Coordinates of C-alpha atoms in Angstrom, one line a residue:
Chain A
X1 CA 0.1 0.1 -0.5
X2 CA 3.2 2.4 0.5
X3 CA 4.5 4.3 -1.7
X4 CA 5.1 3.0 -4.6
X5 CA 2.7 3.9 -6.8
X6 CA 3.7 1.4 -10.0
X7 CA 3.7 -1.3 -8.4
X8 CA -0.6 -0.6 -6.3
X9 CA -1.9 1.7 -9.8
X10 CA -1.8 -2.1 -11.2
X11 CA -5.7 -2.7 -10.6
X12 CA -7.2 -0.1 -12.6
X13 CA -7.9 3.1 -12.3
X14 CA -10.9 3.7 -13.2
X15 CA -13.5 0.5 -13.5
X16 CA -15.3 1.7 -16.9
X17 CA -11.9 2.6 -18.9
X18 CA -9.1 -0.2 -17.3
X19 CA -7.2 0.6 -20.7
X20 CA -7.2 4.2 -20.5
X21 CA -4.5 5.8 -21.7
X22 CA -2.4 7.7 -18.8
X23 CA -2.2 11.4 -19.9
X24 CA 0.6 12.9 -16.8
X25 CA 3.3 11.1 -15.4
X26 CA 5.4 12.3 -12.5
X27 CA 8.1 9.7 -11.1
X28 CA 9.8 10.7 -7.9
X29 CA 10.2 13.9 -7.9
X30 CA 11.6 16.0 -5.8
X31 CA 10.9 19.5 -5.2
X32 CA 13.0 22.1 -3.1
X33 CA 12.0 26.0 -2.4
X34 CA 15.2 28.9 -1.7
X35 CA 17.4 25.9 -3.1
X36 CA 17.1 24.8 0.3
X37 CA 13.3 24.1 1.5
X38 CA 13.2 20.4 0.7
X39 CA 9.0 20.1 0.3
X40 CA 8.9 17.1 -1.9
X41 CA 10.4 14.0 -1.9
X42 CA 9.6 11.8 -4.4
X43 CA 7.1 11.6 -5.5
X44 CA 4.9 9.0 -8.0
X45 CA 1.4 9.3 -10.1
X46 CA -0.7 9.0 -12.7
X47 CA -2.9 11.0 -15.0
X48 CA -5.0 8.4 -16.9
X49 CA -6.8 10.1 -19.7
X50 CA -11.1 11.4 -19.4
X51 CA -10.5 10.2 -15.2
X52 CA -10.7 13.0 -11.6
X53 CA -7.5 11.7 -9.6
X54 CA -7.6 13.7 -6.4
X55 CA -4.2 14.5 -5.1
X56 CA -5.7 14.2 -0.5
X57 CA -3.9 15.0 2.6
X58 CA -3.4 18.2 4.4
X59 CA -2.4 21.6 5.1
X60 CA 2.1 21.6 4.4
X61 CA 1.7 17.0 2.5
X62 CA 3.1 19.1 -1.1
X63 CA -0.2 19.4 -3.7
X64 CA 0.6 22.2 -4.0
X65 CA 3.6 22.2 -4.6
X66 CA 3.3 18.4 -6.9
X67 CA 0.1 20.6 -8.5
X68 CA 3.1 24.5 -9.6
X69 CA 5.8 21.4 -10.7
X70 CA 3.5 20.4 -13.2
X71 CA 2.8 23.5 -14.7
X72 CA 5.5 24.8 -14.1
X73 CA 4.0 27.8 -12.3
X74 CA 7.4 27.1 -9.0
X75 CA 9.4 29.1 -11.0
X76 CA 8.5 32.7 -10.1
X77 CA 8.2 30.7 -6.4
X78 CA 11.6 30.3 -6.3
X79 CA 10.6 26.5 -6.3
X80 CA 12.3 24.5 -8.7
X81 CA 12.0 20.2 -9.1
X82 CA 15.5 19.0 -8.7
X83 CA 15.6 15.3 -9.2
X84 CA 13.0 13.4 -10.6
X85 CA 10.8 13.8 -14.3
X86 CA 7.5 14.8 -16.1
X87 CA 5.6 13.9 -18.4
X88 CA 2.7 14.9 -20.4
X89 CA 1.2 12.3 -23.4
X90 CA 5.3 11.0 -22.7
X91 CA 6.7 14.1 -23.7
X92 CA 8.6 15.6 -20.6
X93 CA 7.5 18.5 -19.9
X94 CA 9.8 20.2 -16.7
X95 CA 11.6 22.8 -19.0
X96 CA 8.9 24.5 -20.1
X97 CA 6.8 27.5 -20.0
X98 CA 3.2 27.7 -18.7
X99 CA 2.6 29.4 -21.8
X100 CA 3.3 25.8 -23.7
X101 CA 1.6 23.8 -21.7
X102 CA -1.5 25.6 -21.6
X103 CA -1.1 25.4 -25.5
X104 CA -0.7 22.4 -25.6
X105 CA -3.7 21.6 -22.8
X106 CA -3.2 21.4 -19.4
X107 CA -4.2 24.6 -17.1
X108 CA -3.7 25.1 -13.5
X109 CA -6.8 26.1 -11.8
X110 CA -4.8 27.8 -8.7
X111 CA -5.8 28.1 -4.9
X112 CA -7.5 30.7 -3.3
X113 CA -9.6 31.3 -7.1
X114 CA -6.4 34.1 -8.6
X115 CA -8.8 36.3 -9.9
X116 CA -8.1 39.8 -11.9
X117 CA -10.0 41.4 -9.0
X118 CA -9.7 45.1 -11.2
X119 CA -11.0 43.0 -14.6
X120 CA -14.7 42.2 -14.9
X121 CA -16.1 38.0 -14.8
X122 CA -16.0 38.6 -19.3
X123 CA -13.0 39.7 -19.6
X124 CA -11.5 36.9 -16.3
X125 CA -13.5 34.4 -18.4
X126 CA -11.8 35.8 -22.3
X127 CA -8.2 36.2 -20.8
X128 CA -8.0 32.8 -20.4
X129 CA -8.6 32.9 -24.4
X130 CA -4.5 33.7 -24.2
X131 CA -3.2 31.6 -26.5
X132 CA -5.6 30.1 -29.2
X133 CA -6.0 31.5 -31.6
X134 CA -8.5 30.2 -34.1
X135 CA -10.5 33.0 -34.0
X136 CA -13.1 35.2 -32.7
X137 CA -15.9 33.1 -33.3
X138 CA -14.5 29.6 -31.3
X139 CA -13.9 31.7 -28.4
X140 CA -17.8 33.0 -28.1
X141 CA -18.7 29.6 -29.1
X142 CA -16.7 28.6 -26.1
X143 CA -18.1 31.5 -23.5
X144 CA -21.1 30.2 -23.6
X145 CA -20.2 27.1 -22.9
X146 CA -18.8 28.2 -20.0
X147 CA -22.3 29.9 -19.5
X148 CA -24.4 27.3 -19.9
X149 CA -22.3 26.0 -16.9
X150 CA -22.3 28.9 -14.6
X151 CA -25.6 30.9 -15.5
X152 CA -24.6 32.0 -12.6
X153 CA -21.3 33.9 -14.2
X154 CA -23.5 35.7 -17.1
X155 CA -25.6 38.0 -14.3
X156 CA -22.6 38.5 -13.4
X157 CA -20.9 38.8 -16.1
X158 CA -20.1 42.8 -15.9
X159 CA -19.5 43.1 -12.4
X160 CA -15.8 43.7 -11.8
X161 CA -14.5 40.4 -10.2
X162 CA -13.1 41.3 -7.1
X163 CA -16.3 42.1 -5.8
X164 CA -18.3 39.0 -5.9
X165 CA -18.9 36.3 -3.8
X166 CA -16.2 33.0 -3.3
X167 CA -18.4 30.6 -4.7
X168 CA -18.3 33.5 -8.3
X169 CA -14.6 34.2 -8.1
X170 CA -14.6 30.3 -7.9
X171 CA -16.3 29.6 -11.5
X172 CA -15.2 32.3 -12.9
X173 CA -11.1 30.9 -12.0
X174 CA -12.6 27.7 -13.1
X175 CA -14.7 28.7 -16.4
X176 CA -11.3 31.0 -17.7
X177 CA -9.5 28.2 -17.2
X178 CA -11.8 26.2 -19.5
X179 CA -11.7 28.9 -21.9
X180 CA -8.5 28.1 -23.3
X181 CA -9.9 24.6 -24.4
X182 CA -7.6 22.5 -21.6
X183 CA -8.4 18.9 -21.9
X184 CA -6.3 18.6 -18.9
X185 CA -7.2 20.5 -15.8
X186 CA -5.6 21.1 -12.5
X187 CA -8.5 21.8 -9.6
X188 CA -6.2 23.2 -7.1
X189 CA -8.8 23.4 -3.8
X190 CA -11.4 23.8 -4.9
X191 CA -14.0 23.2 -1.6
X192 CA -11.0 26.2 -0.4
X193 CA -13.0 28.9 1.8
X194 CA -16.7 27.8 0.8
X195 CA -20.0 26.8 2.4
X196 CA -20.0 23.0 2.0
X197 CA -23.4 24.0 -0.4
X198 CA -21.4 25.8 -2.9
X199 CA -18.7 22.9 -2.8
X200 CA -21.7 20.5 -3.6
X201 CA -22.8 22.5 -6.7
X202 CA -18.5 22.9 -7.9
X203 CA -17.5 19.3 -7.8
X204 CA -21.1 18.4 -10.0
X205 CA -19.9 21.0 -11.9
X206 CA -16.8 19.5 -12.0
X207 CA -17.9 16.1 -12.5
X208 CA -20.6 16.9 -15.8
X209 CA -17.4 18.3 -17.8
X210 CA -15.4 15.1 -17.2
X211 CA -18.4 13.4 -18.3
X212 CA -19.8 16.4 -21.0
X213 CA -16.4 17.8 -22.2
X214 CA -14.5 15.0 -22.0
X215 CA -11.6 16.9 -19.6
X216 CA -9.9 15.1 -17.0
X217 CA -8.7 17.0 -13.5
X218 CA -6.3 16.0 -11.3
X219 CA -7.0 17.6 -7.4
X220 CA -5.6 18.8 -4.9
X221 CA -8.5 18.9 -2.5
X222 CA -8.1 18.9 1.9
X223 CA -11.9 17.9 1.6
X224 CA -11.4 14.1 1.5
X225 CA -15.2 13.5 1.6
X226 CA -16.0 15.1 -0.3
X227 CA -13.2 14.2 -3.0
X228 CA -13.4 10.7 -2.8
X229 CA -16.5 10.9 -3.3
X230 CA -15.9 12.3 -6.9
X231 CA -12.6 11.3 -8.1
X232 CA -12.0 8.3 -9.2
X233 CA -8.6 7.5 -8.0
X234 CA -6.6 9.0 -5.2
X235 CA -3.6 9.8 -3.5
X236 CA -2.8 10.5 -0.8
X237 CA 0.3 12.5 0.1
X238 CA 2.0 13.2 4.3
X239 CA 5.1 16.0 4.1
X240 CA 5.7 15.0 1.1
X241 CA 5.8 12.0 0.2
X242 CA 3.0 10.2 -1.5
X243 CA 1.8 7.5 0.9
X244 CA -1.1 5.7 0.1
X245 CA -3.1 5.7 -3.7
X246 CA -6.1 3.8 -5.1
X247 CA -9.0 4.1 -6.7
X248 CA -11.6 6.4 -4.4
X249 CA -13.9 3.2 -3.4
X250 CA -11.1 2.1 -2.3
X251 CA -9.5 4.3 -0.4
X252 CA -13.4 5.1 0.9
X253 CA -13.5 1.9 2.3
X254 CA -9.9 2.1 4.2
X255 CA -9.3 1.9 7.6
X256 CA -6.9 4.0 7.9
X257 CA -7.8 6.7 5.6
X258 CA -11.3 7.0 7.4
X259 CA -9.1 7.8 10.3
X260 CA -7.4 9.9 9.9
X261 CA -8.8 11.5 6.8
X262 CA -13.0 11.4 7.1
X263 CA -13.3 11.3 10.6
X264 CA -14.2 8.2 11.5
X265 CA -13.6 5.8 13.2
X266 CA -14.5 2.0 13.8
X267 CA -13.8 1.1 17.0
X268 CA -15.6 5.3 18.3
X269 CA -13.5 7.7 19.5
X270 CA -10.0 7.3 20.3
X271 CA -7.4 8.8 22.5
X272 CA -5.5 11.5 20.8
X273 CA -2.6 10.3 22.6
X274 CA -2.6 6.6 20.0
X275 CA -3.1 8.6 17.4
X276 CA 0.4 10.2 17.8
X277 CA 2.3 6.7 17.7
X278 CA -0.1 5.5 14.7
X279 CA 1.5 8.0 13.2
X280 CA 4.6 8.2 14.0
X281 CA 4.3 4.7 12.8
X282 CA 3.5 5.2 9.6
X283 CA 6.0 7.4 9.0
X284 CA 8.7 4.9 10.3
X285 CA 6.7 2.4 7.4
X286 CA 7.7 4.9 4.7
Chain B
X1 CA -14.8 92.9 -16.3
X2 CA -12.6 93.8 -13.8
X3 CA -8.0 93.1 -15.2
X4 CA -7.5 91.1 -12.5
X5 CA -10.1 88.1 -12.6
X6 CA -9.3 88.7 -17.2
X7 CA -5.0 87.8 -15.7
X8 CA -6.0 84.2 -13.6
X9 CA -8.6 83.4 -16.8
X10 CA -4.7 83.4 -18.6
X11 CA -3.3 82.1 -15.5
X12 CA -5.8 79.2 -15.5
X13 CA -5.7 78.5 -19.6
X14 CA -2.1 78.8 -18.6
X15 CA -2.4 76.4 -15.6
X16 CA -4.5 73.9 -17.4
X17 CA -1.3 73.7 -20.0
X18 CA 1.4 73.3 -18.3
X19 CA -0.2 70.9 -15.9
X20 CA -0.5 69.0 -19.7
X21 CA 3.0 68.6 -19.5
X22 CA 2.4 66.8 -16.1
X23 CA 0.4 64.6 -17.3
X24 CA 2.3 63.7 -19.6
X25 CA 4.8 62.8 -17.5
X26 CA 2.7 61.4 -15.4
X27 CA 1.3 59.2 -18.1
X28 CA 4.7 57.1 -18.2
X29 CA 4.4 56.5 -14.6
X30 CA 0.7 55.0 -15.2
X31 CA 1.7 52.5 -17.8
X32 CA 4.5 50.8 -15.3
X33 CA 3.2 51.0 -12.3
X34 CA -0.7 49.6 -13.6
X35 CA 1.4 46.5 -15.7
X36 CA 4.1 45.3 -12.7
X37 CA 3.0 47.4 -10.7
X38 CA 6.2 48.5 -10.4
X39 CA 7.4 52.6 -9.6
X40 CA 10.0 53.8 -12.2
X41 CA 12.2 55.9 -10.6
X42 CA 14.2 55.8 -14.4
X43 CA 11.4 57.2 -15.5
X44 CA 12.4 61.0 -16.3
X45 CA 15.7 59.4 -17.2
X46 CA 14.2 57.2 -19.7
X47 CA 12.4 61.3 -21.2
X48 CA 16.0 63.2 -20.9
X49 CA 17.3 59.4 -22.7
X50 CA 14.8 60.1 -25.5
X51 CA 15.3 63.5 -26.6
X52 CA 19.5 63.0 -26.2
X53 CA 19.0 60.9 -28.5
X54 CA 16.2 62.5 -30.7
X55 CA 18.6 65.6 -31.3
X56 CA 21.7 63.1 -31.9
X57 CA 19.8 61.1 -34.7
X58 CA 18.1 64.5 -35.7
X59 CA 21.5 66.2 -36.4
X60 CA 23.3 63.4 -37.3
X61 CA 25.8 63.0 -34.9
X62 CA 28.4 60.0 -34.3
X63 CA 26.9 58.1 -30.6
X64 CA 29.4 57.1 -28.5
X65 CA 32.0 60.2 -30.2
X66 CA 33.9 61.1 -27.5
X67 CA 34.1 57.9 -26.1
X68 CA 35.9 56.4 -29.7
X69 CA 37.5 59.3 -30.2
X70 CA 39.8 59.5 -26.9
X71 CA 39.5 55.8 -27.1
X72 CA 41.1 55.7 -31.1
X73 CA 42.6 59.3 -31.4
X74 CA 40.2 60.7 -34.1
X75 CA 37.9 63.5 -34.1
X76 CA 34.3 62.6 -35.1
X77 CA 31.2 63.6 -34.0
X78 CA 29.3 63.5 -37.2
X79 CA 27.5 61.6 -40.0
X80 CA 27.4 65.0 -41.9
X81 CA 23.9 64.2 -42.7
X82 CA 20.6 65.2 -40.9
X83 CA 18.1 63.2 -40.3
X84 CA 14.2 64.7 -40.8
X85 CA 12.5 65.1 -38.1
X86 CA 10.2 62.0 -38.6
X87 CA 12.6 59.3 -39.7
X88 CA 14.4 60.4 -36.3
X89 CA 11.4 60.0 -34.1
X90 CA 10.1 56.6 -35.5
X91 CA 14.6 55.9 -34.9
X92 CA 14.6 56.9 -31.5
X93 CA 10.9 55.0 -30.8
X94 CA 12.3 52.3 -31.8
X95 CA 15.9 52.9 -29.4
X96 CA 13.4 54.0 -26.3
X97 CA 11.9 49.4 -27.1
X98 CA 15.7 48.2 -27.4
X99 CA 15.8 49.2 -24.0
X100 CA 13.0 48.3 -23.1
X101 CA 14.0 44.6 -24.1
X102 CA 17.4 45.2 -22.6
X103 CA 15.9 46.0 -19.3
X104 CA 13.0 42.8 -19.2
X105 CA 16.2 41.0 -20.1
X106 CA 18.6 41.2 -18.3
X107 CA 17.1 43.0 -15.2
X108 CA 13.5 42.7 -14.4
X109 CA 13.1 39.1 -16.1
X110 CA 16.0 37.9 -12.9
X111 CA 13.0 39.6 -10.1
X112 CA 10.0 37.7 -11.3
X113 CA 7.4 37.1 -7.8
X114 CA 10.9 40.0 -6.0
X115 CA 9.1 42.8 -3.4
X116 CA 7.7 45.8 -5.3
X117 CA 11.0 47.5 -3.1
X118 CA 13.2 45.0 -4.9
X119 CA 11.1 46.6 -8.6
X120 CA 12.1 49.7 -7.6
X121 CA 15.1 49.5 -6.5
X122 CA 16.5 47.8 -10.4
X123 CA 14.9 50.8 -11.3
X124 CA 16.6 53.7 -9.1
X125 CA 20.0 51.2 -10.3
X126 CA 18.8 52.0 -14.3
X127 CA 17.8 55.6 -14.4
X128 CA 21.4 56.1 -13.0
X129 CA 22.6 53.6 -15.5
X130 CA 20.6 54.8 -18.4
X131 CA 21.9 58.4 -17.2
X132 CA 25.8 57.2 -17.6
X133 CA 24.7 55.8 -21.2
X134 CA 23.1 59.2 -22.6
X135 CA 25.9 61.4 -21.5
X136 CA 28.4 58.4 -22.7
X137 CA 26.2 57.9 -25.6
X138 CA 25.4 62.2 -26.8
X139 CA 27.3 64.1 -24.1
X140 CA 26.4 66.3 -22.0
X141 CA 25.9 69.7 -23.2
X142 CA 23.0 71.6 -23.1
X143 CA 20.8 70.7 -26.4
X144 CA 18.1 72.6 -29.9
X145 CA 15.4 70.1 -29.4
X146 CA 13.1 71.0 -33.1
X147 CA 10.6 68.7 -34.6
X148 CA 8.7 71.4 -35.9
X149 CA 6.6 71.6 -34.3
X150 CA 5.2 75.8 -34.2
X151 CA 5.8 78.2 -30.6
X152 CA 5.5 81.3 -30.0
X153 CA 2.6 83.6 -28.9
X154 CA -1.0 81.5 -30.6
X155 CA -2.4 85.3 -32.4
X156 CA -5.8 84.1 -32.9
X157 CA -6.2 84.0 -29.2
X158 CA -4.1 86.7 -28.9
X159 CA -6.2 88.8 -31.8
X160 CA -10.2 86.9 -30.1
X161 CA -9.2 87.9 -26.6
X162 CA -8.0 91.1 -27.0
X163 CA -11.5 91.6 -29.4
X164 CA -13.6 90.9 -26.0
X165 CA -11.3 91.8 -23.0
X166 CA -8.8 94.8 -24.5
X167 CA -5.5 92.6 -23.6
X168 CA -4.8 89.5 -25.5
X169 CA -3.8 86.1 -23.7
X170 CA -0.2 85.1 -24.2
X171 CA -1.0 81.7 -25.3
X172 CA 2.5 79.2 -26.0
X173 CA 1.9 77.7 -29.4
X174 CA 3.9 74.5 -27.8
X175 CA 1.4 74.0 -24.9
X176 CA -1.9 74.1 -26.9
X177 CA -0.1 71.1 -29.0
X178 CA 1.7 69.4 -25.9
X179 CA -2.5 69.1 -25.0
X180 CA -3.3 68.2 -28.4
X181 CA -0.5 65.4 -28.3
X182 CA -1.7 64.0 -25.2
X183 CA -5.0 63.9 -25.6
X184 CA -4.6 61.8 -28.5
X185 CA -1.8 59.5 -26.8
X186 CA -4.3 59.0 -24.1
X187 CA -7.5 58.5 -25.5
X188 CA -5.3 55.7 -27.8
X189 CA -4.0 54.2 -24.9
X190 CA -7.1 54.1 -23.2
X191 CA -8.5 53.0 -26.0
X192 CA -5.7 50.1 -26.5
X193 CA -5.2 48.8 -22.8
X194 CA -9.5 48.2 -22.4
X195 CA -10.9 46.8 -26.2
X196 CA -7.9 44.7 -27.4
X197 CA -6.2 42.2 -25.9
X198 CA -3.3 42.7 -25.2
X199 CA -4.4 45.0 -23.1
X200 CA -6.5 42.7 -21.6
X201 CA -3.3 41.0 -21.1
X202 CA -2.4 43.7 -19.3
X203 CA -4.5 44.4 -17.1
X204 CA -4.8 41.4 -16.4
X205 CA -0.2 41.2 -15.0
X206 CA -1.2 43.9 -13.7
X207 CA -3.0 42.3 -10.8
X208 CA -1.9 39.3 -10.5
X209 CA 0.9 39.0 -11.7
X210 CA 0.9 34.5 -10.8
X211 CA -2.9 33.9 -12.2
X212 CA -1.5 35.5 -15.4
X213 CA 1.5 33.6 -16.2
X214 CA -1.2 30.6 -15.1
X215 CA -3.8 31.2 -18.0
X216 CA -0.4 31.6 -20.3
X217 CA -0.3 34.9 -20.5
X218 CA 4.2 35.2 -21.7
X219 CA 4.8 38.0 -18.4
X220 CA 7.4 38.6 -20.2
X221 CA 6.7 39.0 -23.3
X222 CA 4.0 41.6 -21.5
X223 CA 6.3 43.4 -19.9
X224 CA 8.2 44.1 -23.0
X225 CA 5.4 45.1 -24.1
X226 CA 4.6 47.8 -21.2
X227 CA 8.0 49.6 -21.0
X228 CA 8.4 50.2 -24.9
X229 CA 4.7 52.0 -23.9
X230 CA 6.2 54.1 -21.1
X231 CA 9.2 54.4 -23.2
X232 CA 7.0 56.2 -26.1
X233 CA 5.3 57.9 -23.7
X234 CA 8.7 59.3 -22.5
X235 CA 9.5 60.0 -26.1
X236 CA 6.9 62.5 -26.4
X237 CA 7.1 63.8 -22.4
X238 CA 10.5 64.5 -23.3
X239 CA 10.2 65.7 -27.9
X240 CA 7.2 68.1 -25.4
X241 CA 9.4 69.9 -22.5
X242 CA 12.5 69.5 -24.2
X243 CA 11.3 71.8 -26.9
X244 CA 9.9 74.1 -23.9
X245 CA 13.3 74.3 -22.4
X246 CA 15.5 72.1 -24.8
X247 CA 16.8 69.5 -23.4
X248 CA 19.2 69.1 -21.0
X249 CA 20.5 66.9 -17.4
X250 CA 17.5 69.1 -15.4
X251 CA 14.8 67.2 -18.4
X252 CA 15.4 64.4 -15.7
X253 CA 13.8 66.1 -13.0
X254 CA 10.6 66.5 -15.3
X255 CA 10.1 63.3 -13.1
X256 CA 9.8 64.8 -9.6
X257 CA 6.8 67.4 -10.7
X258 CA 4.5 64.2 -11.3
X259 CA 5.0 62.4 -8.0
X260 CA 2.4 65.3 -6.8
X261 CA 0.5 64.5 -10.2
X262 CA 0.3 60.8 -9.2
X263 CA -0.6 61.3 -5.8
X264 CA -4.1 63.0 -7.3
X265 CA -4.9 61.0 -9.9
X266 CA -3.9 57.9 -8.3
X267 CA -1.0 55.7 -10.0
X268 CA -3.1 53.1 -11.3
X269 CA -5.8 55.7 -13.8
X270 CA -4.5 56.9 -17.0
X271 CA -7.4 59.4 -17.4
X272 CA -6.5 59.8 -13.4
X273 CA -3.0 61.4 -14.8
X274 CA -4.1 63.9 -16.4
X275 CA -6.9 64.9 -14.3
X276 CA -3.8 65.7 -11.8
X277 CA -2.1 67.1 -14.1
X278 CA -4.4 69.1 -14.7
X279 CA -5.9 70.1 -11.3
X280 CA -1.7 71.2 -10.5
X281 CA -1.1 72.9 -13.0
X282 CA -3.5 74.9 -12.9
X283 CA -3.9 74.8 -8.8
X284 CA 0.3 76.6 -8.6
X285 CA -0.6 79.5 -11.1
X286 CA -3.8 79.6 -9.3
X287 CA -1.7 79.8 -5.9
X288 CA 1.2 81.8 -6.9
X289 CA -0.8 84.5 -8.9
X290 CA -3.3 85.1 -6.1
X291 CA -1.6 83.9 -2.6
X292 CA 2.0 85.1 -3.7
X293 CA 2.6 87.7 -4.0
X294 CA 1.5 88.0 -0.5
X295 CA 4.5 85.7 0.5
X296 CA 7.3 86.7 -1.5
X297 CA 6.1 84.5 -4.5
X298 CA 7.7 81.2 -5.3
X299 CA 4.8 78.5 -5.2
X300 CA 5.2 76.5 -6.9
X301 CA 8.0 74.7 -6.3
X302 CA 6.3 73.8 -3.4
X303 CA 2.0 73.9 -3.8
X304 CA 2.3 69.8 -5.3
X305 CA 3.8 68.7 -2.5
X306 CA 1.4 69.9 0.0
X307 CA -1.4 69.6 -1.7
X308 CA -0.1 66.1 -2.6
X309 CA 0.3 65.3 1.1
X310 CA -3.0 66.6 2.0
X311 CA -4.1 63.2 -0.6
X312 CA -2.1 61.6 1.2
X313 CA -3.4 61.9 4.9
X314 CA -8.1 62.3 2.8
X315 CA -7.2 59.4 -0.4
X316 CA -4.4 58.1 -0.1
X317 CA -5.5 56.3 -3.4
X318 CA -6.1 59.1 -5.7
X319 CA -8.5 60.5 -7.4
X320 CA -9.5 57.6 -9.5
X321 CA -6.5 55.3 -7.9
X322 CA -8.3 51.4 -8.1
X323 CA -10.0 51.1 -5.0
X324 CA -8.4 48.8 -3.2
X325 CA -10.7 45.8 -3.2
X326 CA -10.5 43.8 0.0
X327 CA -12.8 40.9 1.2
X328 CA -12.4 38.2 3.7

């Protein structure tokens, strides 16, 4: 169960599309910030085409760093991938700029939304089409497509994004990514700071986009419960390492996951002391 | 009509036109600040450099003439041709774009994601570097700049006002030209920022570097674009101020006059730069006219800064600056 996804992967990422091609593959990467701070200590994962893959774990586990390593936004935060390999459709993508990656169909929706505050909602969406060269007509058609998924955005199209609500901003950020006609969206913490109802709504749309538009998702999420309900496959990160991975349905039933990430326990409430000793044991094993 | 009032009108009119000149300089600051959050200390020196280069090209001077003569013992100063004004302006614009590319390539590209204060320090360095290059390339003598802009008193305004009030206003043609050019420039810049894809990208970059990167906007490209625009605005300001008072080192100090304009109008607003410039221009002219004589004159030197201070206390984002949007 631990650390080596290659060995456990054989069960098949998604039962219904067992032979799905692997789009994105991260092999044993190590990331260092500012030349000294080691954040990822050998993370490996595979994202199959057409799937929703979840990257789970607590604060500081390395979820965001993994996504940024893939989308190459690390550089502007003084981080770098020092070991390992990241490939997309078999091509190494570490040296590509974020712009070139967007061109190849990989786009990241950053944690905390990051809308352009002083641009209107519609202008925000249009910036997503920056790298496209297929003409105004196609872009306008996609804008309508985004509005059908997010009717709320159509109502707020002329408002400055900075003045819209958290949920609307998250929708704007996802819609903006959609405007680039992506094959894969790296979605970082979509539930952050949103009411449970809204979280549900956002994940519903993610699922619809996945099924209807065929968008592949790699999703970093702290909300393990929601993420495992919508994802097909999950990886659990802890202190910069993958400690567990498997099909989402299996992870949901796993006693450790239940206890540590879903807050459920078979033997009733446990004392905090047991939890801590368990954690120590697990670190040694992994 | 009382004489005082007529004088006041003339002073106001002159103040307005002067304000346009301040606004021209302030514009360059606003452009760069909007798109990269950098307060560009070098804007004034860029205006000086642009004006120097323009004069140099126009008169067919050999760039780095002093240096070449010193090293090789030659005595060349001129190529022996004169470039027509329009061609010289276009060439200078190209030089400014080249400067933007070099500044981006060698300075700002390496500072992505750094604190604003560090970027500000970098522009201070850039200012002194450019000042030195300007001296080395074209020498440090005072030059006359003449690109054929109309100069001297505007006769028709003089005639009209003479008929109306029995006193002819003295309005310089150059100031009127500057006002027209500034208006066209601002209209163009606003249209570019609001309605084009690159303009939208520019505003996006201004809001959030990381997010702009994440949607595939090329930061380097947008910044070169912005610095080029700022360089061209500096060129226009250099032409106007240079025609007015000669091309000399003090040209780079007009940047200081732009500061209060920015505080009034807001660092992030193009129309704000214009209105701020006008308010400062009229304000200091009228203040000097009305209060100046009572307190010994020379109030132009400080009036603008006091006004800016008052604004800093009561409305720190300026008249038109973007409100600081903060949500919890």
